[in-house]
Amino acid sequence: MKGPHFIGLHELFDKIAEDVESYVDMIAERVVQMGGIAKGTARVTAARSRLQEYPLDIADGAAHVEAVARALSTFGREARLTVQETDRLDDADSADIFTEVSRGIDKWLWFVEATRRR
Protein backbone atom coordinates (compact mmCIF):
# COMPACT_ATOMS: atom_id res chain seq x y z
CA MET A 1 0.00 0.00 0.00
CA LYS A 2 1.20 3.48 -0.81
CA GLY A 3 -0.08 6.95 -0.19
CA PRO A 4 -0.32 9.74 2.34
CA HIS A 5 -2.40 7.68 4.79
CA PHE A 6 -0.17 4.60 4.70
CA ILE A 7 0.68 4.33 8.39
CA GLY A 8 -2.84 5.03 9.64
CA LEU A 9 -4.40 2.49 7.27
CA HIS A 10 -1.66 -0.04 7.96
CA GLU A 11 -2.32 0.19 11.70
CA LEU A 12 -6.10 0.00 11.17
CA PHE A 13 -5.81 -3.06 8.94
CA ASP A 14 -3.46 -4.74 11.46
CA LYS A 15 -6.02 -4.25 14.24
CA ILE A 16 -8.78 -5.64 12.04
CA ALA A 17 -6.63 -8.68 11.19
CA GLU A 18 -6.00 -9.33 14.89
CA ASP A 19 -9.71 -9.28 15.68
CA VAL A 20 -10.58 -11.42 12.66
CA GLU A 21 -7.99 -13.96 13.78
CA SER A 22 -9.58 -14.12 17.23
CA TYR A 23 -13.05 -14.56 15.67
CA VAL A 24 -11.80 -17.38 13.45
CA ASP A 25 -10.23 -19.08 16.47
CA MET A 26 -13.44 -18.71 18.49
CA ILE A 27 -15.51 -20.20 15.64
CA ALA A 28 -13.06 -23.09 15.19
CA GLU A 29 -13.18 -23.85 18.91
CA ARG A 30 -16.98 -23.92 18.79
CA VAL A 31 -16.92 -26.29 15.82
CA VAL A 32 -14.76 -28.70 17.82
CA GLN A 33 -16.91 -28.29 20.95
CA MET A 34 -19.91 -29.33 18.88
CA GLY A 35 -18.12 -32.50 17.74
CA GLY A 36 -16.93 -31.25 14.37
CA ILE A 37 -13.52 -30.84 12.82
CA ALA A 38 -12.23 -27.33 12.17
CA LYS A 39 -10.93 -27.59 8.62
CA GLY A 40 -8.90 -24.42 8.50
CA THR A 41 -6.16 -24.99 5.96
CA ALA A 42 -5.62 -22.20 3.47
CA ARG A 43 -6.93 -24.30 0.57
CA VAL A 44 -10.09 -25.45 2.35
CA THR A 45 -10.78 -21.97 3.64
CA ALA A 46 -10.31 -20.38 0.21
CA ALA A 47 -12.50 -22.99 -1.47
CA ARG A 48 -15.35 -22.41 0.99
CA SER A 49 -15.05 -18.64 1.31
CA ARG A 50 -17.83 -16.34 0.17
CA LEU A 51 -15.42 -13.41 0.06
CA GLN A 52 -14.39 -12.01 -3.29
CA GLU A 53 -10.77 -12.59 -4.19
CA TYR A 54 -8.72 -9.72 -2.78
CA PRO A 55 -7.29 -7.65 -5.64
CA LEU A 56 -3.54 -8.18 -5.83
CA ASP A 57 -2.86 -5.36 -8.26
CA ILE A 58 -3.78 -2.41 -6.05
CA ALA A 59 -1.40 -0.17 -4.13
CA ASP A 60 -3.43 2.97 -3.48
CA GLY A 61 -4.75 3.31 0.07
CA ALA A 62 -8.25 4.24 -1.14
CA ALA A 63 -8.43 1.08 -3.24
CA HIS A 64 -7.44 -0.99 -0.22
CA VAL A 65 -10.09 0.77 1.87
CA GLU A 66 -12.71 -0.24 -0.70
CA ALA A 67 -11.47 -3.84 -0.84
CA VAL A 68 -11.36 -4.20 2.94
CA ALA A 69 -14.80 -2.60 3.29
CA ARG A 70 -16.19 -5.07 0.74
CA ALA A 71 -14.66 -8.03 2.62
CA LEU A 72 -15.91 -6.82 6.00
CA SER A 73 -19.39 -6.22 4.61
CA THR A 74 -19.54 -9.79 3.28
CA PHE A 75 -18.14 -11.24 6.51
CA GLY A 76 -20.65 -9.28 8.61
CA ARG A 77 -23.57 -10.36 6.41
CA GLU A 78 -22.52 -14.01 6.63
CA ALA A 79 -22.17 -13.76 10.43
CA ARG A 80 -25.72 -12.36 10.70
CA LEU A 81 -27.07 -15.13 8.46
CA THR A 82 -25.33 -17.66 10.69
CA VAL A 83 -26.96 -16.09 13.77
CA GLN A 84 -30.34 -16.73 12.15
CA GLU A 85 -29.37 -20.29 11.22
CA THR A 86 -28.12 -21.14 14.71
CA ASP A 87 -31.28 -19.61 16.19
CA ARG A 88 -33.35 -21.97 14.01
CA LEU A 89 -31.23 -24.85 15.31
CA ASP A 90 -31.89 -23.71 18.89
CA ASP A 91 -28.15 -23.24 19.48
CA ALA A 92 -28.06 -20.08 21.57
CA ASP A 93 -24.36 -20.39 22.40
CA SER A 94 -23.32 -20.49 18.74
CA ALA A 95 -25.75 -17.67 17.96
CA ASP A 96 -24.10 -15.64 20.72
CA ILE A 97 -20.65 -16.22 19.23
CA PHE A 98 -21.77 -15.11 15.78
CA THR A 99 -23.58 -12.11 17.27
CA GLU A 100 -20.29 -11.07 18.88
CA VAL A 101 -18.49 -11.57 15.56
CA SER A 102 -21.14 -9.57 13.69
CA ARG A 103 -20.98 -6.73 16.18
CA GLY A 104 -17.18 -6.56 15.98
CA ILE A 105 -17.06 -6.73 12.19
CA ASP A 106 -19.73 -4.04 11.91
CA LYS A 107 -17.60 -1.80 14.15
CA TRP A 108 -14.54 -2.33 11.96
CA LEU A 109 -16.58 -1.74 8.80
CA TRP A 110 -17.76 1.56 10.27
CA PHE A 111 -14.14 2.54 11.02
CA VAL A 112 -12.98 1.61 7.52
CA GLU A 113 -15.88 3.40 5.83
CA ALA A 114 -15.08 6.50 7.89
CA THR A 115 -11.71 6.70 6.12
CA ARG A 116 -13.24 6.88 2.64
CA ARG A 117 -12.63 10.06 0.70
CA ARG A 118 -15.85 11.93 0.12
Coordinates of N, CA, C and O in Angstrom, one line a residue:
M1 N 0.9 -1.2 0.0 CA 0.0 0.0 0.0 C 0.9 1.2 0.0 O 1.9 1.2 0.7
K2 N 0.5 2.2 -0.7 CA 1.2 3.5 -0.8 C 0.2 4.6 -0.7 O -1.0 4.5 -0.9
G3 N 0.7 5.8 -0.3 CA -0.1 6.9 -0.2 C 0.1 7.7 1.1 O 0.8 7.2 2.0
P4 N -0.5 8.9 1.2 CA -0.3 9.7 2.3 C -0.9 9.2 3.6 O -0.5 9.6 4.7
H5 N -1.8 8.2 3.6 CA -2.4 7.7 4.8 C -1.9 6.3 5.1 O -2.5 5.5 5.8
F6 N -0.7 5.9 4.6 CA -0.2 4.6 4.7 C -0.2 4.1 6.1 O -0.7 3.1 6.5
I7 N 0.5 4.8 7.0 CA 0.7 4.3 8.4 C -0.7 4.2 9.1 O -0.9 3.2 9.8
G8 N -1.5 5.1 9.0 CA -2.8 5.0 9.6 C -3.6 3.8 9.1 O -4.2 3.1 9.9
L9 N -3.7 3.6 7.8 CA -4.4 2.5 7.3 C -3.7 1.2 7.6 O -4.4 0.2 8.0
H10 N -2.4 1.2 7.6 CA -1.7 0.0 8.0 C -2.0 -0.5 9.4 O -2.3 -1.6 9.7
E11 N -2.0 0.5 10.3 CA -2.3 0.2 11.7 C -3.8 -0.3 11.8 O -4.1 -1.2 12.6
L12 N -4.7 0.4 11.1 CA -6.1 0.0 11.2 C -6.3 -1.4 10.7 O -6.9 -2.3 11.3
F13 N -5.7 -1.7 9.5 CA -5.8 -3.1 8.9 C -5.2 -4.1 9.8 O -5.7 -5.2 9.9
D14 N -4.1 -3.8 10.5 CA -3.5 -4.7 11.5 C -4.4 -5.1 12.6 O -4.5 -6.2 13.0
K15 N -5.1 -4.0 13.1 CA -6.0 -4.3 14.2 C -7.2 -5.1 13.8 O -7.7 -6.0 14.5
I16 N -7.7 -4.8 12.6 CA -8.8 -5.6 12.0 C -8.3 -7.1 11.9 O -9.1 -8.0 12.3
A17 N -7.1 -7.3 11.4 CA -6.6 -8.7 11.2 C -6.5 -9.4 12.5 O -6.9 -10.6 12.6
E18 N -6.1 -8.7 13.6 CA -6.0 -9.3 14.9 C -7.4 -9.8 15.4 O -7.5 -10.9 15.9
D19 N -8.4 -8.9 15.2 CA -9.7 -9.3 15.7 C -10.3 -10.4 14.8 O -10.9 -11.3 15.4
V20 N -10.1 -10.4 13.5 CA -10.6 -11.4 12.7 C -9.9 -12.8 13.1 O -10.6 -13.8 13.1
E21 N -8.7 -12.7 13.3 CA -8.0 -14.0 13.8 C -8.6 -14.5 15.1 O -8.8 -15.7 15.2
S22 N -9.0 -13.6 16.0 CA -9.6 -14.1 17.2 C -11.0 -14.7 17.0 O -11.4 -15.6 17.6
Y23 N -11.7 -14.0 16.0 CA -13.0 -14.6 15.7 C -12.9 -15.9 15.0 O -13.7 -16.8 15.3
V24 N -12.0 -16.1 14.1 CA -11.8 -17.4 13.5 C -11.5 -18.5 14.5 O -12.0 -19.6 14.4
D25 N -10.6 -18.1 15.4 CA -10.2 -19.1 16.5 C -11.4 -19.5 17.3 O -11.7 -20.6 17.6
M26 N -12.2 -18.5 17.7 CA -13.4 -18.7 18.5 C -14.4 -19.6 17.7 O -15.0 -20.5 18.3
I27 N -14.6 -19.4 16.5 CA -15.5 -20.2 15.6 C -15.0 -21.6 15.5 O -15.7 -22.6 15.7
A28 N -13.7 -21.8 15.3 CA -13.1 -23.1 15.2 C -13.2 -23.9 16.5 O -13.5 -25.1 16.5
E29 N -13.0 -23.2 17.6 CA -13.2 -23.9 18.9 C -14.6 -24.3 19.1 O -14.9 -25.4 19.6
R30 N -15.6 -23.5 18.7 CA -17.0 -23.9 18.8 C -17.3 -25.1 17.9 O -18.0 -26.0 18.3
V31 N -16.7 -25.1 16.7 CA -16.9 -26.3 15.8 C -16.5 -27.6 16.5 O -17.2 -28.6 16.5
V32 N -15.3 -27.5 17.1 CA -14.8 -28.7 17.8 C -15.6 -29.1 19.0 O -15.9 -30.2 19.3
Q33 N -16.0 -28.0 19.8 CA -16.9 -28.3 21.0 C -18.2 -29.0 20.6 O -18.7 -29.8 21.3
M34 N -18.7 -28.7 19.4 CA -19.9 -29.3 18.9 C -19.7 -30.7 18.2 O -20.6 -31.3 17.7
G35 N -18.4 -31.2 18.3 CA -18.1 -32.5 17.7 C -17.6 -32.5 16.3 O -17.4 -33.6 15.7
G36 N -17.4 -31.3 15.7 CA -16.9 -31.2 14.4 C -15.4 -31.2 14.3 O -14.7 -31.3 15.3
I37 N -14.9 -31.0 13.1 CA -13.5 -30.8 12.8 C -13.3 -29.5 12.2 O -14.0 -29.2 11.1
A38 N -12.5 -28.7 12.7 CA -12.2 -27.3 12.2 C -11.2 -27.5 11.0 O -10.1 -27.7 11.2
K39 N -11.8 -27.4 9.8 CA -10.9 -27.6 8.6 C -10.5 -26.2 8.1 O -11.1 -25.6 7.3
G40 N -9.3 -25.8 8.7 CA -8.9 -24.4 8.5 C -7.6 -24.3 7.7 O -7.0 -23.2 7.8
T41 N -7.3 -25.2 6.8 CA -6.2 -25.0 6.0 C -6.5 -23.9 5.0 O -7.6 -23.6 4.7
A42 N -5.4 -23.3 4.4 CA -5.6 -22.2 3.5 C -6.5 -22.6 2.3 O -7.3 -21.9 1.8
R43 N -6.2 -23.8 1.8 CA -6.9 -24.3 0.6 C -8.4 -24.5 0.9 O -9.3 -24.2 0.1
V44 N -8.7 -25.2 2.0 CA -10.1 -25.4 2.3 C -10.8 -24.1 2.6 O -11.9 -23.9 2.1
T45 N -10.2 -23.3 3.3 CA -10.8 -22.0 3.6 C -11.1 -21.2 2.4 O -12.2 -20.7 2.2
A46 N -10.1 -21.1 1.5 CA -10.3 -20.4 0.2 C -11.4 -21.0 -0.6 O -12.2 -20.3 -1.2
A47 N -11.5 -22.3 -0.7 CA -12.5 -23.0 -1.5 C -13.9 -22.7 -0.9 O -14.9 -22.7 -1.7
R48 N -14.0 -22.6 0.4 CA -15.3 -22.4 1.0 C -15.7 -21.0 1.2 O -16.9 -20.7 1.6
S49 N -14.8 -20.1 1.0 CA -15.0 -18.6 1.3 C -16.1 -18.0 0.4 O -16.2 -18.3 -0.8
R50 N -16.9 -17.1 1.0 CA -17.8 -16.3 0.2 C -17.3 -14.9 -0.1 O -17.9 -14.1 -0.8
L51 N -16.1 -14.7 0.3 CA -15.4 -13.4 0.1 C -14.9 -13.4 -1.4 O -14.5 -14.4 -1.9
Q52 N -15.0 -12.2 -2.0 CA -14.4 -12.0 -3.3 C -12.9 -12.1 -3.1 O -12.3 -11.8 -2.1
E53 N -12.2 -12.5 -4.2 CA -10.8 -12.6 -4.2 C -10.2 -11.2 -4.0 O -10.7 -10.2 -4.6
Y54 N -9.3 -11.0 -3.1 CA -8.7 -9.7 -2.8 C -7.9 -9.3 -4.0 O -7.0 -10.1 -4.4
P55 N -8.1 -8.1 -4.5 CA -7.3 -7.6 -5.6 C -5.8 -7.5 -5.3 O -5.4 -6.9 -4.3
L56 N -5.0 -8.2 -6.1 CA -3.5 -8.2 -5.8 C -2.8 -7.1 -6.6 O -1.6 -6.9 -6.3
D57 N -3.5 -6.4 -7.4 CA -2.9 -5.4 -8.3 C -3.1 -3.9 -7.8 O -2.9 -3.0 -8.5
I58 N -3.5 -3.8 -6.5 CA -3.8 -2.4 -6.1 C -2.7 -2.0 -5.1 O -2.1 -2.8 -4.4
A59 N -2.4 -0.7 -5.1 CA -1.4 -0.2 -4.1 C -1.9 1.1 -3.4 O -1.5 1.4 -2.3
D60 N -2.9 1.7 -4.0 CA -3.4 3.0 -3.5 C -4.2 2.7 -2.2 O -5.0 1.7 -2.2
G61 N -4.0 3.5 -1.2 CA -4.7 3.3 0.1 C -6.3 3.3 -0.1 O -6.9 2.5 0.5
A62 N -6.8 4.2 -0.9 CA -8.2 4.2 -1.1 C -8.8 2.9 -1.7 O -9.9 2.5 -1.4
A63 N -8.0 2.4 -2.6 CA -8.4 1.1 -3.2 C -8.4 0.0 -2.2 O -9.3 -0.9 -2.2
H64 N -7.5 0.0 -1.3 CA -7.4 -1.0 -0.2 C -8.6 -0.8 0.7 O -9.2 -1.7 1.2
V65 N -8.9 0.5 1.0 CA -10.1 0.8 1.9 C -11.3 0.2 1.3 O -12.1 -0.5 2.0
E66 N -11.5 0.3 0.0 CA -12.7 -0.2 -0.7 C -12.7 -1.8 -0.6 O -13.7 -2.4 -0.4
A67 N -11.6 -2.4 -0.9 CA -11.5 -3.8 -0.8 C -11.7 -4.4 0.6 O -12.4 -5.4 0.7
V68 N -11.2 -3.8 1.6 CA -11.4 -4.2 2.9 C -12.8 -4.0 3.4 O -13.4 -4.9 4.0
A69 N -13.4 -2.9 3.0 CA -14.8 -2.6 3.3 C -15.7 -3.7 2.7 O -16.6 -4.2 3.3
R70 N -15.4 -4.0 1.4 CA -16.2 -5.1 0.7 C -16.1 -6.4 1.5 O -17.1 -7.1 1.7
A71 N -14.9 -6.8 1.9 CA -14.7 -8.0 2.6 C -15.4 -8.0 4.0 O -16.0 -9.0 4.4
L72 N -15.2 -6.9 4.7 CA -15.9 -6.8 6.0 C -17.4 -6.9 5.9 O -18.1 -7.5 6.7
S73 N -17.9 -6.2 4.8 CA -19.4 -6.2 4.6 C -19.9 -7.6 4.4 O -20.9 -8.1 4.9
T74 N -19.2 -8.4 3.6 CA -19.5 -9.8 3.3 C -19.4 -10.6 4.6 O -20.3 -11.4 4.9
F75 N -18.3 -10.5 5.3 CA -18.1 -11.2 6.5 C -19.3 -10.9 7.5 O -19.8 -11.8 8.1
G76 N -19.6 -9.7 7.7 CA -20.7 -9.3 8.6 C -22.0 -9.9 8.2 O -22.7 -10.4 9.0
R77 N -22.3 -9.8 6.9 CA -23.6 -10.4 6.4 C -23.6 -11.9 6.7 O -24.6 -12.4 7.2
E78 N -22.6 -12.6 6.4 CA -22.5 -14.0 6.6 C -22.7 -14.3 8.1 O -23.3 -15.3 8.5
A79 N -22.0 -13.5 9.0 CA -22.2 -13.8 10.4 C -23.6 -13.6 10.9 O -24.2 -14.4 11.6
R80 N -24.3 -12.6 10.3 CA -25.7 -12.4 10.7 C -26.6 -13.5 10.2 O -27.5 -13.9 10.9
L81 N -26.3 -14.0 9.0 CA -27.1 -15.1 8.5 C -26.8 -16.4 9.3 O -27.8 -17.2 9.6
T82 N -25.6 -16.5 9.8 CA -25.3 -17.7 10.7 C -26.0 -17.5 12.0 O -26.5 -18.5 12.6
V83 N -26.2 -16.3 12.5 CA -27.0 -16.1 13.8 C -28.4 -16.6 13.6 O -28.9 -17.4 14.4
Q84 N -29.0 -16.3 12.4 CA -30.3 -16.7 12.1 C -30.4 -18.3 12.0 O -31.3 -18.9 12.6
E85 N -29.4 -18.8 11.4 CA -29.4 -20.3 11.2 C -29.2 -21.0 12.6 O -29.9 -22.0 12.8
T86 N -28.3 -20.5 13.4 CA -28.1 -21.1 14.7 C -29.3 -20.9 15.6 O -29.6 -21.8 16.4
D87 N -30.0 -19.8 15.5 CA -31.3 -19.6 16.2 C -32.3 -20.7 15.8 O -33.0 -21.3 16.6
R88 N -32.4 -20.9 14.5 CA -33.4 -22.0 14.0 C -33.0 -23.4 14.5 O -33.9 -24.2 14.7
L89 N -31.7 -23.6 14.8 CA -31.2 -24.9 15.3 C -31.3 -24.9 16.8 O -30.9 -25.9 17.4
D90 N -31.8 -23.8 17.4 CA -31.9 -23.7 18.9 C -30.5 -23.8 19.6 O -30.4 -24.5 20.6
D91 N -29.5 -23.2 19.0 CA -28.2 -23.2 19.5 C -27.8 -21.8 19.9 O -27.1 -21.1 19.2
A92 N -28.2 -21.4 21.1 CA -28.1 -20.1 21.6 C -26.6 -19.7 21.8 O -26.2 -18.6 21.5
D93 N -25.8 -20.7 22.2 CA -24.4 -20.4 22.4 C -23.6 -20.0 21.1 O -22.9 -19.1 21.0
S94 N -23.9 -20.8 20.0 CA -23.3 -20.5 18.7 C -23.9 -19.2 18.2 O -23.1 -18.4 17.6
A95 N -25.2 -18.9 18.4 CA -25.7 -17.7 18.0 C -25.1 -16.5 18.7 O -24.8 -15.5 18.1
D96 N -24.8 -16.7 19.9 CA -24.1 -15.6 20.7 C -22.7 -15.4 20.2 O -22.3 -14.2 20.1
I97 N -22.0 -16.4 19.8 CA -20.6 -16.2 19.2 C -20.7 -15.4 17.9 O -20.0 -14.5 17.7
F98 N -21.7 -15.8 17.1 CA -21.8 -15.1 15.8 C -22.3 -13.7 15.9 O -22.0 -12.8 15.1
T99 N -23.1 -13.5 17.0 CA -23.6 -12.1 17.3 C -22.4 -11.2 17.7 O -22.3 -10.1 17.2
E100 N -21.5 -11.8 18.5 CA -20.3 -11.1 18.9 C -19.4 -10.8 17.7 O -18.9 -9.7 17.5
V101 N -19.3 -11.8 16.8 CA -18.5 -11.6 15.6 C -19.1 -10.5 14.7 O -18.4 -9.6 14.2
S102 N -20.4 -10.6 14.5 CA -21.1 -9.6 13.7 C -21.0 -8.2 14.2 O -20.7 -7.2 13.5
R103 N -21.1 -8.0 15.5 CA -21.0 -6.7 16.2 C -19.6 -6.2 16.0 O -19.4 -5.0 15.6
G104 N -18.6 -7.0 16.1 CA -17.2 -6.6 16.0 C -16.9 -6.2 14.5 O -16.2 -5.2 14.3
I105 N -17.3 -7.0 13.6 CA -17.1 -6.7 12.2 C -17.8 -5.5 11.8 O -17.2 -4.7 11.0
D106 N -19.0 -5.3 12.2 CA -19.7 -4.0 11.9 C -19.0 -2.8 12.4 O -19.0 -1.8 11.8
K107 N -18.4 -2.9 13.6 CA -17.6 -1.8 14.2 C -16.4 -1.5 13.2 O -16.2 -0.3 12.9
W108 N -15.7 -2.5 12.8 CA -14.5 -2.3 12.0 C -15.0 -1.8 10.6 O -14.3 -0.9 10.0
L109 N -16.1 -2.3 10.1 CA -16.6 -1.7 8.8 C -16.9 -0.2 8.9 O -16.5 0.5 8.0
W110 N -17.5 0.1 10.0 CA -17.8 1.6 10.3 C -16.5 2.4 10.3 O -16.4 3.4 9.7
F111 N -15.4 1.8 11.0 CA -14.1 2.5 11.0 C -13.5 2.7 9.6 O -13.1 3.7 9.2
V112 N -13.6 1.6 8.9 CA -13.0 1.6 7.5 C -13.8 2.6 6.6 O -13.2 3.4 5.9
E113 N -15.1 2.5 6.7 CA -15.9 3.4 5.8 C -15.7 4.9 6.2 O -15.8 5.7 5.4
A114 N -15.3 5.1 7.5 CA -15.1 6.5 7.9 C -13.8 7.1 7.3 O -13.6 8.3 7.2
T115 N -12.9 6.2 6.7 CA -11.7 6.7 6.1 C -11.9 7.0 4.6 O -10.9 7.5 4.0
R116 N -13.0 6.6 4.1 CA -13.2 6.9 2.6 C -13.2 8.4 2.3 O -13.7 9.2 3.1
R117 N -12.6 8.7 1.2 CA -12.6 10.1 0.7 C -14.0 10.4 0.2 O -14.6 9.6 -0.5
R118 N -14.5 11.5 0.6 CA -15.9 11.9 0.1 C -15.7 13.2 -0.7 O -15.0 14.0 -0.6

